[in-house]
Coordinates of C-alpha atoms in Angstrom, one line a residue:
Chain A
M1 CA 71.7 -70.2 121.1
D2 CA 74.0 -70.1 124.0
H3 CA 73.6 -72.1 126.7
Q4 CA 74.7 -71.9 130.4
A5 CA 74.9 -74.9 132.0
D6 CA 73.4 -75.0 135.4
L7 CA 72.6 -77.6 138.5
F8 CA 69.5 -79.1 136.3
D9 CA 71.9 -79.6 133.4
Q10 CA 74.7 -81.2 135.5
K11 CA 72.0 -83.7 137.3
T12 CA 70.0 -84.3 134.3
R13 CA 72.8 -85.0 131.9
Y14 CA 70.5 -83.5 129.7
D15 CA 73.5 -80.9 127.5
S16 CA 73.5 -78.4 125.2
M17 CA 74.1 -81.5 122.2
Q18 CA 71.1 -83.2 123.1
R19 CA 69.0 -79.9 123.4
E20 CA 69.9 -79.1 119.9
A21 CA 69.2 -82.8 118.9
Y22 CA 65.8 -82.5 120.2
G23 CA 63.5 -82.2 117.3
A24 CA 66.2 -82.2 114.9
D25 CA 65.4 -85.1 113.0
G26 CA 62.4 -83.4 111.6
E27 CA 59.5 -85.3 113.7
F28 CA 57.1 -82.4 115.1
K29 CA 56.9 -82.6 118.8
K30 CA 53.9 -81.0 120.5
T31 CA 55.6 -79.9 123.5
Q32 CA 58.3 -77.6 122.6
Y33 CA 61.0 -78.1 125.7
V34 CA 62.0 -81.2 127.7
L35 CA 61.2 -80.8 131.1
Q36 CA 64.0 -81.1 133.7
L37 CA 63.2 -82.7 137.0
L38 CA 65.3 -82.6 140.5
G39 CA 64.0 -84.2 143.0
T40 CA 64.5 -87.4 145.4
P41 CA 63.5 -91.3 144.4
W42 CA 62.3 -92.0 147.9
D43 CA 60.3 -88.7 147.9
P44 CA 56.5 -89.7 147.1
N45 CA 56.4 -86.2 146.1
T46 CA 58.7 -86.3 143.4
L47 CA 57.0 -89.8 142.1
K48 CA 54.0 -87.2 142.1
C49 CA 55.7 -85.2 139.2
I50 CA 56.8 -87.9 137.1
L51 CA 53.4 -89.8 136.9
I52 CA 51.6 -86.6 135.9
A53 CA 54.4 -85.9 133.3
A54 CA 53.6 -89.3 132.0
E55 CA 50.2 -88.5 132.3
Q56 CA 50.2 -85.3 130.1
G57 CA 52.8 -87.0 127.9
M58 CA 55.3 -84.4 128.7
E59 CA 58.6 -85.4 128.3
M60 CA 60.8 -85.0 130.9
V61 CA 64.7 -85.8 132.4
C62 CA 65.5 -86.4 136.2
G63 CA 68.2 -85.7 138.3
T64 CA 68.5 -86.7 142.3
I65 CA 68.8 -84.2 144.8
D66 CA 70.1 -86.6 147.9
T67 CA 68.4 -85.3 150.7
R68 CA 69.7 -87.6 153.5
K69 CA 73.1 -85.6 152.3
N70 CA 71.1 -82.1 152.6
E71 CA 71.6 -81.0 149.0
Q72 CA 68.9 -79.1 149.1
H73 CA 70.3 -77.0 151.0
S74 CA 73.8 -76.7 148.9
P75 CA 74.7 -73.3 147.0
A76 CA 74.4 -74.9 143.9
F77 CA 70.6 -75.9 144.6
L78 CA 69.9 -72.8 145.9
Q79 CA 70.6 -71.2 143.2
V80 CA 67.7 -72.7 141.2
S81 CA 65.2 -73.2 144.0
E82 CA 66.1 -70.0 146.2
F83 CA 64.5 -71.5 149.6
G84 CA 65.6 -75.3 149.1
L85 CA 62.2 -76.5 148.0
T86 CA 61.8 -79.6 146.6
P87 CA 61.5 -81.1 143.9
C88 CA 62.3 -78.4 141.5
L89 CA 61.5 -78.1 137.7
K90 CA 63.0 -76.3 134.7
E91 CA 61.4 -75.6 131.4
N92 CA 63.5 -73.5 129.1
D93 CA 64.1 -70.3 131.2
F94 CA 61.5 -71.1 133.9
V95 CA 61.9 -72.6 137.3
V96 CA 59.2 -73.7 139.8
A97 CA 59.7 -75.9 143.0
G98 CA 57.1 -77.7 144.8
T99 CA 54.8 -80.0 144.3
D100 CA 51.7 -78.4 143.6
A101 CA 53.5 -75.9 141.8
I102 CA 55.1 -78.6 139.5
M103 CA 51.8 -80.7 139.1
S104 CA 49.8 -77.6 138.3
F105 CA 52.0 -76.4 135.9
I106 CA 52.4 -80.2 133.9
D107 CA 48.6 -80.7 134.4
K108 CA 48.2 -77.5 132.3
R109 CA 50.8 -77.3 130.1
G110 CA 50.1 -81.3 128.9
L111 CA 48.9 -82.6 125.7
G112 CA 45.6 -83.9 127.6
N113 CA 42.8 -82.6 129.4
S114 CA 43.8 -81.3 132.7
L115 CA 43.1 -84.1 135.5
W116 CA 41.7 -81.6 137.7
P117 CA 38.1 -82.0 138.3
R118 CA 35.8 -79.1 136.7
R119 CA 32.7 -79.8 138.9
S120 CA 33.0 -78.1 142.4
V121 CA 32.0 -80.7 144.5
D122 CA 34.5 -83.1 142.8
A123 CA 37.2 -80.5 143.2
A124 CA 36.4 -80.2 146.6
I125 CA 36.3 -83.9 147.3
Q126 CA 39.7 -84.1 145.4
G127 CA 41.0 -81.6 148.3
F128 CA 40.1 -83.3 150.7
W129 CA 42.0 -87.0 149.4
I130 CA 44.9 -85.2 149.0
D131 CA 44.7 -83.4 152.1
I132 CA 44.7 -86.8 153.9
A133 CA 47.2 -88.1 151.9
T134 CA 49.8 -85.2 152.2
C135 CA 49.1 -85.0 155.7
E136 CA 48.4 -88.7 156.9
L137 CA 50.4 -90.5 154.7
D138 CA 53.3 -88.9 153.3
G139 CA 55.3 -88.7 156.5
R140 CA 54.7 -92.2 157.7
V141 CA 55.4 -93.6 154.3
R142 CA 58.8 -91.6 154.1
S143 CA 59.8 -92.9 157.7
L144 CA 59.2 -96.4 156.2
V145 CA 60.6 -96.1 153.2
D146 CA 63.7 -94.5 155.1
V147 CA 63.9 -98.3 157.1
F148 CA 63.3 -100.8 154.8
V149 CA 64.7 -99.6 151.4
L150 CA 67.3 -97.2 152.4
D151 CA 68.6 -99.0 155.5
G152 CA 68.2 -96.2 158.0
E153 CA 67.1 -96.5 161.6
L154 CA 64.1 -96.5 163.6
D155 CA 63.1 -98.3 166.8
E156 CA 60.3 -100.9 166.5
S157 CA 57.9 -99.3 168.9
R158 CA 58.1 -96.5 166.5
I159 CA 57.7 -98.8 163.3
S160 CA 54.4 -100.4 164.9
H161 CA 53.0 -97.2 166.1
I162 CA 53.0 -96.2 162.3
L163 CA 51.9 -99.3 160.9
N164 CA 48.6 -98.5 163.5
E165 CA 47.9 -95.5 162.3
L166 CA 48.4 -96.5 158.8
T167 CA 45.7 -99.2 159.5
I168 CA 42.9 -95.8 160.1
V169 CA 44.3 -94.2 156.7
L170 CA 43.9 -97.0 154.6
D171 CA 40.9 -98.2 156.0
A172 CA 39.5 -94.6 154.8
L173 CA 40.6 -95.3 151.4
E174 CA 39.3 -98.5 151.1
K175 CA 35.9 -97.2 152.2
Q176 CA 36.1 -94.4 149.8
L177 CA 36.9 -97.1 146.9
D178 CA 33.8 -99.0 147.4
N179 CA 32.0 -98.7 144.5
R180 CA 34.5 -96.3 143.1
E181 CA 36.5 -96.9 139.7
F182 CA 39.0 -93.7 141.1
V183 CA 39.4 -92.3 144.3
I184 CA 36.8 -89.0 143.7
G185 CA 34.4 -91.6 141.4
K186 CA 34.1 -92.4 137.7
H187 CA 37.4 -89.9 137.0
F188 CA 41.1 -90.3 137.6
S189 CA 42.4 -87.0 139.2
W190 CA 45.2 -85.5 141.0
A191 CA 43.6 -87.4 144.3
D192 CA 45.0 -91.0 142.6
I193 CA 48.4 -89.4 141.9
H194 CA 48.9 -88.6 145.2
W195 CA 47.6 -91.7 146.9
V196 CA 49.3 -93.9 144.4
S197 CA 52.6 -92.3 144.7
C198 CA 52.7 -93.2 148.8
L199 CA 50.9 -96.3 148.2
Y200 CA 53.5 -97.6 145.5
L201 CA 56.5 -96.7 148.1
L202 CA 54.7 -98.7 150.9
K203 CA 54.4 -101.6 148.7
L204 CA 58.4 -101.9 148.8
T205 CA 58.3 -102.1 152.3
P206 CA 56.6 -105.1 154.5
A207 CA 53.5 -102.9 155.1
K208 CA 52.9 -104.1 151.4
L209 CA 50.5 -106.6 153.3
L210 CA 48.4 -103.3 154.8
I211 CA 47.7 -103.2 150.8
E212 CA 46.8 -106.6 149.8
E213 CA 44.3 -107.3 152.6
R214 CA 42.2 -104.5 151.7
S215 CA 40.5 -105.4 148.4
N216 CA 39.3 -102.2 147.2
I217 CA 42.7 -101.1 147.3
Y218 CA 44.2 -103.8 145.6
R219 CA 42.1 -103.5 143.0
W220 CA 42.1 -99.9 142.3
M221 CA 46.2 -99.9 142.1
K222 CA 45.9 -103.2 139.6
C223 CA 43.9 -100.9 137.6
L224 CA 46.2 -97.9 137.7
Q225 CA 49.2 -100.2 137.2
A226 CA 47.8 -101.1 133.6
R227 CA 46.2 -97.5 133.0
K228 CA 47.5 -95.9 130.0
S229 CA 48.4 -92.4 130.0
S230 CA 45.0 -89.8 130.0
C231 CA 46.6 -88.1 126.8
G232 CA 46.6 -90.7 124.7
Q233 CA 50.2 -91.6 124.6
S234 CA 51.1 -95.3 124.5
I235 CA 52.8 -95.0 127.9
T236 CA 51.7 -96.6 131.3
P237 CA 53.0 -93.5 133.8
Y238 CA 52.9 -96.5 136.7
S239 CA 55.9 -98.5 135.2
L240 CA 58.0 -95.6 135.5
L241 CA 58.0 -95.2 138.7
P242 CA 61.4 -96.2 140.4
T243 CA 62.2 -99.9 141.4
A244 CA 63.7 -100.5 144.9
E245 CA 67.0 -101.0 143.4
Q246 CA 66.8 -97.6 141.6
I247 CA 65.7 -96.1 144.4
R248 CA 68.7 -97.4 146.4
Q249 CA 71.2 -96.3 144.0
G250 CA 69.4 -93.0 143.9
Q251 CA 68.1 -93.0 140.3
L252 CA 65.4 -91.4 138.6
P253 CA 64.0 -92.9 135.5
A254 CA 62.7 -90.3 132.7
V255 CA 59.6 -89.9 131.1
R256 CA 60.4 -90.5 127.2
I257 CA 57.6 -90.0 124.7
S258 CA 58.2 -92.4 121.6
D259 CA 54.6 -91.9 119.4
Y260 CA 53.9 -88.4 119.3
Chain B
M1 CA 20.9 -85.6 134.5
G2 CA 20.4 -85.0 130.4
L3 CA 22.4 -83.8 128.1
F4 CA 21.5 -80.1 128.3
S5 CA 20.6 -79.9 131.6
R6 CA 22.5 -78.1 134.4
A7 CA 23.8 -79.3 137.9
P8 CA 20.5 -77.9 140.3
V9 CA 21.4 -74.9 142.3
V10 CA 21.9 -75.0 145.6
K11 CA 20.3 -72.0 147.3
E12 CA 21.2 -72.6 151.4
E13 CA 23.5 -70.2 152.4
I14 CA 27.5 -71.8 153.1
S15 CA 28.0 -72.4 156.9
F16 CA 31.6 -72.7 158.0
L17 CA 33.0 -74.0 161.0
G18 CA 36.3 -73.0 162.0
I19 CA 38.6 -72.8 164.9
E20 CA 39.7 -68.9 165.7
G21 CA 43.2 -68.1 165.1
Q22 CA 43.9 -71.2 163.2
L23 CA 45.8 -71.0 160.0
A24 CA 43.7 -73.2 158.0
T25 CA 40.3 -71.1 158.9
E26 CA 42.2 -67.8 158.2
R27 CA 43.2 -69.4 155.0
C28 CA 39.7 -70.5 154.1
I29 CA 38.0 -67.1 155.2
F30 CA 40.3 -64.8 153.3
T31 CA 40.0 -66.8 150.4
A32 CA 35.9 -66.6 150.8
G33 CA 36.2 -63.1 150.9
A34 CA 38.1 -62.6 148.0
R35 CA 36.1 -65.0 145.9
G36 CA 33.0 -62.8 147.2
A37 CA 31.2 -66.3 148.9
D38 CA 28.5 -64.9 151.4
M39 CA 29.2 -67.9 154.4
Q40 CA 28.0 -67.8 157.6
I41 CA 30.9 -68.3 159.9
C42 CA 31.1 -70.0 163.3
Y43 CA 34.0 -70.9 165.7
A44 CA 34.5 -73.7 167.6
S45 CA 34.5 -72.9 171.3
D46 CA 37.7 -74.1 173.5
S47 CA 34.9 -74.7 176.3
P48 CA 33.2 -77.8 176.2
E49 CA 29.7 -76.9 177.2
V50 CA 29.3 -74.9 174.1
D51 CA 31.3 -76.8 172.0
H52 CA 30.4 -77.3 168.5
T53 CA 33.0 -80.5 168.0
T54 CA 30.5 -82.9 166.8
D55 CA 29.1 -80.5 164.3
Y56 CA 32.6 -80.8 162.7
Q57 CA 34.0 -84.1 163.7
F58 CA 31.3 -86.1 161.4
L59 CA 32.7 -84.3 158.5
S60 CA 35.7 -86.3 158.1
P61 CA 36.8 -89.5 160.0
F62 CA 40.3 -87.4 160.6
E63 CA 38.6 -84.8 162.5
R64 CA 39.8 -82.1 160.3
V65 CA 38.6 -78.7 161.0
P66 CA 37.9 -76.2 159.2
G67 CA 34.7 -77.8 157.7
L68 CA 32.1 -76.6 155.3
R69 CA 28.3 -77.1 154.8
H70 CA 25.9 -76.1 151.8
G71 CA 23.1 -77.7 150.8
D72 CA 23.7 -81.5 151.5
F73 CA 27.5 -80.9 150.5
A74 CA 30.1 -80.8 153.6
I75 CA 33.9 -81.3 153.0
A76 CA 36.7 -80.6 155.7
G77 CA 40.2 -79.6 155.6
V78 CA 41.9 -76.5 153.8
R79 CA 42.2 -78.0 150.4
G80 CA 38.7 -79.0 149.5
I81 CA 36.9 -75.9 151.1
I82 CA 39.3 -73.7 149.0
A83 CA 38.8 -75.5 145.7
Y84 CA 35.0 -75.3 146.6
L85 CA 34.9 -71.9 147.7
D86 CA 37.1 -70.9 144.6
A87 CA 34.8 -72.8 142.1
R88 CA 31.6 -71.5 144.0
G89 CA 32.7 -68.1 144.4
V90 CA 31.5 -64.7 142.3
G91 CA 32.8 -64.1 138.7
L92 CA 35.6 -65.1 137.5
S93 CA 37.6 -68.0 139.5
L94 CA 41.3 -66.4 140.7
T95 CA 43.1 -69.3 139.8
P96 CA 45.3 -68.3 136.6
R97 CA 44.6 -70.0 133.5
K98 CA 48.2 -69.7 132.1
A99 CA 50.2 -72.9 133.1
R100 CA 53.4 -70.4 134.3
L101 CA 51.5 -68.3 136.1
L102 CA 49.6 -71.2 137.9
G103 CA 52.4 -72.6 138.6
K104 CA 53.9 -69.4 140.6
Q105 CA 50.8 -69.1 142.4
N106 CA 51.1 -72.3 143.7
Y107 CA 55.1 -72.2 144.5
W108 CA 54.2 -68.9 146.5
I109 CA 51.4 -70.9 148.5
E110 CA 53.9 -73.9 148.9
L111 CA 56.4 -71.5 150.1
A112 CA 54.1 -69.6 152.6
G113 CA 53.3 -73.2 154.0
V114 CA 56.6 -74.6 154.1
L115 CA 58.4 -71.3 155.6
L116 CA 55.6 -69.5 157.7
A117 CA 53.3 -72.3 159.1
P118 CA 55.5 -73.7 161.5
I119 CA 56.4 -70.7 163.3
I120 CA 52.5 -69.3 163.1
Q121 CA 51.4 -72.8 164.4
A122 CA 53.9 -73.2 167.5
C123 CA 52.0 -70.5 168.7
E124 CA 48.3 -72.2 168.1
P125 CA 46.7 -73.3 171.5
N126 CA 46.4 -76.7 170.2
F127 CA 49.8 -77.3 168.9
E128 CA 50.9 -80.6 169.1
S129 CA 54.2 -81.0 171.8
N130 CA 55.2 -83.5 169.2
N131 CA 56.2 -81.5 166.5
P132 CA 59.6 -79.9 166.0
A133 CA 59.8 -76.5 167.8
P134 CA 60.8 -74.1 165.2
K135 CA 64.8 -73.1 165.3
I136 CA 66.1 -70.0 164.8
G137 CA 66.9 -70.9 161.1
D138 CA 63.3 -71.4 160.4
Y139 CA 62.8 -67.8 161.7
R140 CA 65.5 -66.0 159.3
Q141 CA 63.8 -68.1 156.4
A142 CA 60.7 -66.6 157.3
E143 CA 61.9 -63.3 157.3
N144 CA 63.9 -63.9 154.2
F145 CA 60.3 -65.3 152.8
L146 CA 59.0 -61.5 154.0
G147 CA 61.5 -60.0 152.2
K148 CA 61.0 -61.6 149.0
L149 CA 57.1 -60.9 149.5
N150 CA 57.8 -57.5 150.0
S151 CA 60.0 -56.5 147.1
T152 CA 57.5 -58.7 145.2
V153 CA 54.5 -56.5 146.0
E154 CA 56.7 -53.2 146.1
H155 CA 56.5 -53.0 142.3
S156 CA 53.0 -54.7 141.1
D157 CA 49.4 -54.7 142.7
F158 CA 49.5 -58.4 143.5
I159 CA 52.1 -61.2 143.9
L160 CA 51.6 -62.2 140.2
G161 CA 50.8 -59.1 139.0
A162 CA 47.2 -60.0 139.0
A163 CA 45.0 -60.9 141.6
S164 CA 45.3 -64.9 142.5
L165 CA 44.6 -67.4 145.3
A166 CA 48.0 -66.8 146.4
D167 CA 47.1 -63.2 147.3
P168 CA 44.2 -64.0 150.0
Q169 CA 45.7 -67.1 151.5
I170 CA 49.0 -65.6 152.0
C171 CA 47.7 -62.4 153.7
A172 CA 46.0 -65.0 156.5
Y173 CA 49.5 -65.7 157.1
I174 CA 50.4 -62.2 157.0
K175 CA 47.4 -61.6 159.6
L176 CA 48.5 -64.3 162.0
L177 CA 52.1 -63.6 162.0
Q178 CA 51.1 -59.6 163.1
C179 CA 48.3 -61.1 165.7
R180 CA 51.5 -62.5 166.9
N181 CA 53.9 -59.3 166.9
M182 CA 55.9 -61.0 164.4
L183 CA 55.3 -58.8 161.4
P184 CA 58.3 -56.0 160.9
Q185 CA 57.2 -52.9 160.8
E186 CA 59.5 -52.1 157.8
Y187 CA 57.5 -54.4 155.3
T188 CA 55.5 -51.5 154.4
A189 CA 54.6 -52.6 151.1
I190 CA 53.5 -55.9 152.6
R191 CA 50.9 -53.9 154.4
Q192 CA 49.6 -51.8 151.2
W193 CA 49.5 -55.0 149.3
Y194 CA 47.2 -56.5 152.0
D195 CA 44.7 -53.6 151.7
R196 CA 44.6 -53.8 147.9
V197 CA 43.8 -57.8 148.6
F198 CA 40.8 -56.5 150.8
G199 CA 39.8 -54.3 148.2
L200 CA 38.9 -58.0 146.3
I201 CA 35.8 -58.5 148.2
P202 CA 32.8 -57.4 146.7
N203 CA 31.5 -53.8 148.1
T204 CA 28.6 -55.8 149.5
L205 CA 30.3 -58.2 151.9
R206 CA 33.1 -55.9 153.1
I207 CA 32.0 -54.8 156.2
K208 CA 31.1 -58.8 157.1
Y209 CA 34.9 -59.7 156.3
S210 CA 36.7 -56.2 157.6
A211 CA 36.0 -57.7 161.0
Y212 CA 38.4 -60.7 159.5
Y213 CA 40.9 -58.9 157.7
T214 CA 41.6 -56.0 160.1
L215 CA 45.5 -56.2 160.9
E216 CA 45.0 -53.3 164.0
K217 CA 43.5 -55.6 166.9
P218 CA 42.8 -59.3 167.3
R219 CA 39.1 -59.7 166.3
K220 CA 36.5 -61.2 168.7
V221 CA 33.4 -62.6 166.6
A222 CA 30.8 -64.4 167.9

């Protein structure tokens, strides 16, 4: 089949040869297509997409959009994401952008059970904690990563203000994790993915002390670091997150599934 | 709870507390209407002597509004409330079952949040001055979004074809744009679609929610 290369193919280095080779060895793969993600290594939202793809056993190749260079507003990117919304995902002829959109698509499409809770009360509590992570944590973590990982600039009073605000947010999570295995209770959910993506990036900055001095958060993160994916594949999603060095170099790791 | 036992049914009425004209509050009310959730809606007042702030502040450590209470259960914030209302509403959920449609639904919701929310929130009375004010480019993007929405609903009943959670939620944005005189007249398809979304409300609740849905003039509801 004739395939026209777009920004996804250029950035993820997923060319027509690889496309044709996928599944050519006769091995049956449960997912029909490899997902292609365009995101930013220092953006918690991109990390959320990687984590859920690994959780749901979906193979995904990733390419970087450098938001510091405003690449999300470049004509090439606007061709795939009309309003410049990042991250952006492609599955064969289907393209979708935005964190919730990508997460819900992968969660539904993936091999395992959905991570969205079935009980209305659990779904509501999950929503509440996602709200807190997006509104109170995301932006502050981005600012710290920009300063301490990407060598951006921010005055010291602003940094100490951010750290004070983070203390309140992390205290709330610490309390919530008291006697709970995961954020909403016994079950791993989207809320864990939202929080761990931000806290993973926070751990790359000197603010990691805020995590280490909170025993419940520390225990919960240790548990997630070793946790196998919920779809039953032998991968540890947390291990796929980019290192500080990879973030500096603008690299995003791919999600590879080998035991299908 | 035993293997075959069901979760206890909460018979109390859902009570909802929000702020009039606030985007998050409107999104919840519009979703509740489309899902046929009969809830008692109350607004926190601006005047301190009749303020309900203590009612909702204890719902969350982050003073999030709106807040919802149903029996012993209380939740705050737009995501939690909408997830709860969608699951507890009448009939089938508005959340699409197919992965691509679900992705598209959330794309539209997120897009409205990114492109329309900043210009709507800049007009809210409690808009924080440290938030960046919208620029000309933001208004242009919002216009592009409305153009896209108009052409989408011109050819189909709802945004995704069938009704989804994107419809009532984006209606809330449209309502607030209209209240601020920021919805151009030429988007007739959007206005017709808005009426169709109002039609999703069960007959028994239409009168109640019509006061919240009306596009004609700002409402005054106690």
